[in-house]
Coordinates of C-alpha atoms in Angstrom, one line a residue:
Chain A
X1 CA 0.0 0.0 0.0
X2 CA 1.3 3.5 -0.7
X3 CA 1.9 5.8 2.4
X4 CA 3.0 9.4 2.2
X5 CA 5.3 11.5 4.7
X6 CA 4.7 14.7 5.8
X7 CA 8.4 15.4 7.9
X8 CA 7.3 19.2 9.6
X9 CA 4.4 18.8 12.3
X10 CA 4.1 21.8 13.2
X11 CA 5.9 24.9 11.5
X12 CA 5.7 28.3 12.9
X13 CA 7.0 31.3 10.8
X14 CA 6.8 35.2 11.0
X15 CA 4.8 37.0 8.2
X16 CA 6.9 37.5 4.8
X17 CA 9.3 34.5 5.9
X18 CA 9.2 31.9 2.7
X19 CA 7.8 28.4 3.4
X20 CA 8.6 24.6 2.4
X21 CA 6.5 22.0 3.6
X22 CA 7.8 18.6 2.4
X23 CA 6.1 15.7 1.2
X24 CA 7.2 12.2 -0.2
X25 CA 5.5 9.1 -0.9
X26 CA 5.9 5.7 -1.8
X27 CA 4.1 4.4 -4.5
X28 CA 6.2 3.7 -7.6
X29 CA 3.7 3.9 -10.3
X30 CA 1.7 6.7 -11.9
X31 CA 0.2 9.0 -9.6
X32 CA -1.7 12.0 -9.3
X33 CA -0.4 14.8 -6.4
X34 CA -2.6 17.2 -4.2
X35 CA -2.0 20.0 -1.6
X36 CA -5.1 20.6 0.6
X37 CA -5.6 23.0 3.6
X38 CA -7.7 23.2 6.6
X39 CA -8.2 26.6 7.9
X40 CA -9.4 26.7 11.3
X41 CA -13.0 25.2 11.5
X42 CA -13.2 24.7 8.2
X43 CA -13.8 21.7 5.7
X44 CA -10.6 20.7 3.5
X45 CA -10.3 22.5 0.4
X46 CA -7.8 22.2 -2.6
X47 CA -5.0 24.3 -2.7
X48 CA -2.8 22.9 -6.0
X49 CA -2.5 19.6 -8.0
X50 CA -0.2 17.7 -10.7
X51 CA -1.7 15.1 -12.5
X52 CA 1.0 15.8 -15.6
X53 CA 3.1 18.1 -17.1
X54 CA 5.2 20.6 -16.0
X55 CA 6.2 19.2 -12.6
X56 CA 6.0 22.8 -11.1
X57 CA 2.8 23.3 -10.5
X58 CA 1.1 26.8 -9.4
X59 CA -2.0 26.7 -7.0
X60 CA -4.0 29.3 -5.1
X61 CA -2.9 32.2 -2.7
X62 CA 0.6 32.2 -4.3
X63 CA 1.3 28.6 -3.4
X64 CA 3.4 26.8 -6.0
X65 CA 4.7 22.5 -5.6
X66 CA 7.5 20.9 -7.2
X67 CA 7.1 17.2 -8.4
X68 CA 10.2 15.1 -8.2
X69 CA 9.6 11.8 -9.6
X70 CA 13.2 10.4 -9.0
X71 CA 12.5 11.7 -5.4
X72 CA 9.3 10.4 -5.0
X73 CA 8.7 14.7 -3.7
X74 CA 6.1 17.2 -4.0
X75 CA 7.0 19.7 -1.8
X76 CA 5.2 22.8 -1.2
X77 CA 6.1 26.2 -1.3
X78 CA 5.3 30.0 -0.8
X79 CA 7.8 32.4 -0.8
X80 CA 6.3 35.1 1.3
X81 CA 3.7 33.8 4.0
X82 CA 0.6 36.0 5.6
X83 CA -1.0 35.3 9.1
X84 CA -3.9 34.1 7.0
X85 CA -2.2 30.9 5.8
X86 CA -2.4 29.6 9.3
X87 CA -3.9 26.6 9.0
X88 CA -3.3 23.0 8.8
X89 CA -2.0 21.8 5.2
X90 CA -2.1 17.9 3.9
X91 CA -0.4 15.9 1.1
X92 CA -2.4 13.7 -0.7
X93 CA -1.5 10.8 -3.4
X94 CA -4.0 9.1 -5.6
X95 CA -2.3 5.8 -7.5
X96 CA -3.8 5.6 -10.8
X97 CA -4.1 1.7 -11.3
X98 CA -7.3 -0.2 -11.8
X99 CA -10.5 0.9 -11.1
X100 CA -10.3 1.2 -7.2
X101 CA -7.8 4.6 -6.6
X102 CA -7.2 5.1 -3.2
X103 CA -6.5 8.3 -2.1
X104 CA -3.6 8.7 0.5
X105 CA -3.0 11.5 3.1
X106 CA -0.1 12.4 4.9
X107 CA -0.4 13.2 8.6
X108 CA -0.5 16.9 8.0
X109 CA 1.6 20.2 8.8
X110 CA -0.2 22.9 11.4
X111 CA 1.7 26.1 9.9
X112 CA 1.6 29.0 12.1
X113 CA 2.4 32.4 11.1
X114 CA 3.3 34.9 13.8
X115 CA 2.0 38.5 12.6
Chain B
X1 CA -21.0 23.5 -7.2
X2 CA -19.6 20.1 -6.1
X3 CA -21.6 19.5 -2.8
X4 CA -20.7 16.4 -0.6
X5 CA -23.2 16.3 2.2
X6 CA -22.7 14.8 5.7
X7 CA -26.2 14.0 7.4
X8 CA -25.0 14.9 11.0
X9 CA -22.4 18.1 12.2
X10 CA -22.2 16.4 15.7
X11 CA -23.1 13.1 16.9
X12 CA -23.1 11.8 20.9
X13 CA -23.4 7.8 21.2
X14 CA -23.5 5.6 23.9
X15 CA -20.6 2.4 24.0
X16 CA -22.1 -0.1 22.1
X17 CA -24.7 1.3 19.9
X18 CA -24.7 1.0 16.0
X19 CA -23.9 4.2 14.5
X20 CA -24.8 5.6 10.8
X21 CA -22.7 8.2 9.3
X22 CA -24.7 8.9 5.8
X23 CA -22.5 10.7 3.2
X24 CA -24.6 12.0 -0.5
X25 CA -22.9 13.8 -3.2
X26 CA -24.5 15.4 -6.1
X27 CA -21.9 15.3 -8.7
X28 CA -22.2 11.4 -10.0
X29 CA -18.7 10.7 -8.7
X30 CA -17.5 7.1 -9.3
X31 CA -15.2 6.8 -6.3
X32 CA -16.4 7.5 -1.8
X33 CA -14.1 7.6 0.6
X34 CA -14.4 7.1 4.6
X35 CA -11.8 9.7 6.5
X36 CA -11.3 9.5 10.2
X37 CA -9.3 12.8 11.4
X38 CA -7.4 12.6 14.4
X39 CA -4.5 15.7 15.8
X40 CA -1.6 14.5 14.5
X41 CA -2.0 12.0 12.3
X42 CA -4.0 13.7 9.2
X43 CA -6.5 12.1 7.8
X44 CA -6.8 7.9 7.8
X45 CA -8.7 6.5 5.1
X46 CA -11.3 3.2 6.8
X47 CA -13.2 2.8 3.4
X48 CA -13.9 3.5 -0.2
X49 CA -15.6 2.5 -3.3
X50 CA -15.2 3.1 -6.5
X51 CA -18.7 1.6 -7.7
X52 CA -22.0 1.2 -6.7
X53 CA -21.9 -2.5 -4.5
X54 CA -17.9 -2.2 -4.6
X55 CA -16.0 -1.2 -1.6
X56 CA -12.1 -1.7 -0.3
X57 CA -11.0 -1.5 2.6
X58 CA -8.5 1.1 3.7
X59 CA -5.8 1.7 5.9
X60 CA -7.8 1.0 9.5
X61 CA -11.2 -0.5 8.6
X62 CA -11.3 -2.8 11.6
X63 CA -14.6 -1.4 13.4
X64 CA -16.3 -0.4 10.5
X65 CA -18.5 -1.3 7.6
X66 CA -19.7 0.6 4.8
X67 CA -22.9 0.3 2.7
X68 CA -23.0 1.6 -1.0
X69 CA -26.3 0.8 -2.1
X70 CA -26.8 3.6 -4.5
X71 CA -24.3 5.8 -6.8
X72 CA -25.0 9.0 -4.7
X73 CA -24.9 7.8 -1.1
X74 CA -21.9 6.0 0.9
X75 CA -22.8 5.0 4.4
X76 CA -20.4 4.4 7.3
X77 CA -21.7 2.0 10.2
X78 CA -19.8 1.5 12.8
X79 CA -21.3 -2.3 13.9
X80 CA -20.5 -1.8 17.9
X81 CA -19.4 2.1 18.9
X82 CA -16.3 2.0 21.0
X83 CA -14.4 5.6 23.1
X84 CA -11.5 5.2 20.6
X85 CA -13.7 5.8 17.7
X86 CA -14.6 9.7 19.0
X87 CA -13.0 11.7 16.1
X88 CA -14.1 13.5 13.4
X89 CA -15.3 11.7 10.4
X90 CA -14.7 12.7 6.9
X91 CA -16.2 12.0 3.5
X92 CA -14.9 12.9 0.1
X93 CA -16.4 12.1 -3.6
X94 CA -14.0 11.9 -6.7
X95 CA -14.4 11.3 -10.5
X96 CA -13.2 8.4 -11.1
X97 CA -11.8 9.4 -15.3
X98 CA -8.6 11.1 -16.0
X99 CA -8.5 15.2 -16.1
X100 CA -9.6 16.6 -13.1
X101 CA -9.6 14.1 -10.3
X102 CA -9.7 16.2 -7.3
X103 CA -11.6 14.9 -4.1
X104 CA -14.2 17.3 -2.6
X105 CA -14.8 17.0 0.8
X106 CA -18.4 16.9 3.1
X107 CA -17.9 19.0 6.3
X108 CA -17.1 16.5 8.7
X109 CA -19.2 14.8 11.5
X110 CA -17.4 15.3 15.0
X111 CA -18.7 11.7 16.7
X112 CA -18.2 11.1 20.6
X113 CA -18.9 7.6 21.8
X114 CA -19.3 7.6 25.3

């Protein structure tokens, strides 16, 4: 089964500092690659995705992710954070094989930025 | 607008009882998925199914069982409630085809078994 990584825990950062959030996973086949976030009380929303292409994907908010297939990476990254991306951010990896594509989350970042 | 609806915000059950999470999306979406949401470890996926009848397991069904009786609706039962199932409960919906393949997400149903 396919598991993904999320490394940081809990990241704190002052407003206007720039952000990386790692993520790797296992699965060596074809895959699709999502950033979500949580913002405090809300429901999970989609912040980017790669499904093919140009591995440097942009999203929302000024969010951008690299995929790095020989690293098995799609890290996230912002290079000027707000107080209003504090929230909690999660990895996700769909495996494109068969019918049945289970959809994989890492344990999640809580990113805190100080104002 | 994508809506995946959960059928309870907040749910209180006693040890023991048989709980129904219900779960209906509106956009004809091939594949369900069963969250549980827990501090610190993200989200766990118990269940999905990518067809009407179908379902595999996930990463932690034990506890669980799901019910996919029609295309729209993917039901959660938990057969015997126990304390260390109190979290909050997430359902998603996803087209199953290539392009576009994000998961949208219900709002979550916050259950304490007591």
């Amino acid at each position: 089964a396919q598991s993904v990584s999320q490394h940081n825990h809990h990241v704190i950062l002052s407003e206007a500092a720039s952000l990386e959030l790692g993520c790797n996973y296992s699965y060596g086949g074809t895959v699709n690659l999502f950033w979500y976030v949580q913002y405090p009380g809300q429901h999970l929303q989609l912040l980017l995705k790669y499904f093919s292409g140009d591995p440097l994907v942009k999203g929302i908010k000024g969010f951008e992710a690299e995929f790095i297939k020989s690293k098995f990476s799609f890290n996230l990254r912002k290079p000027s954070v707000q107080w209003s991306d504090t929230a909690e951010y999660f990895c996700a990896v769909n495996e494109l094989s068969g019918s049945a594509r289970q959809l994989t989350f890492g344990s999640g970042t809580q990113l805190t930025v100080l104002p | 607008d994508v809506k995946v609806t959960q059928s309870s915000r907040y749910l209180v059950k006693r040890t023991g009882e048989k709980v129904f999470l219900e779960c209906v999306q509106d956009m004809d979406h091939e594949n369900m998925f069963w969250y549980r949401q827990d501090p610190g470890l993200g989200l766990r996926l118990i269940y999905f199914s990518y067809d009407v009848k179908m379902k595999e397991k996930g990463d932690i069904p034990e506890g669980y069982s799901v019910s996919r009786e029609k295309k729209e609706r993917f039901s959660l039962i938990l057969e015997s409630a126990s304390t260390n199932q109190t979290s909050m409960y997430l359902c998603a919906s996803q087209t199953r085809g290539g392009g576009d393949t994000e998961a949208f997400f219900g709002q979550g149903t916050r259950l304490t078994v007591v």
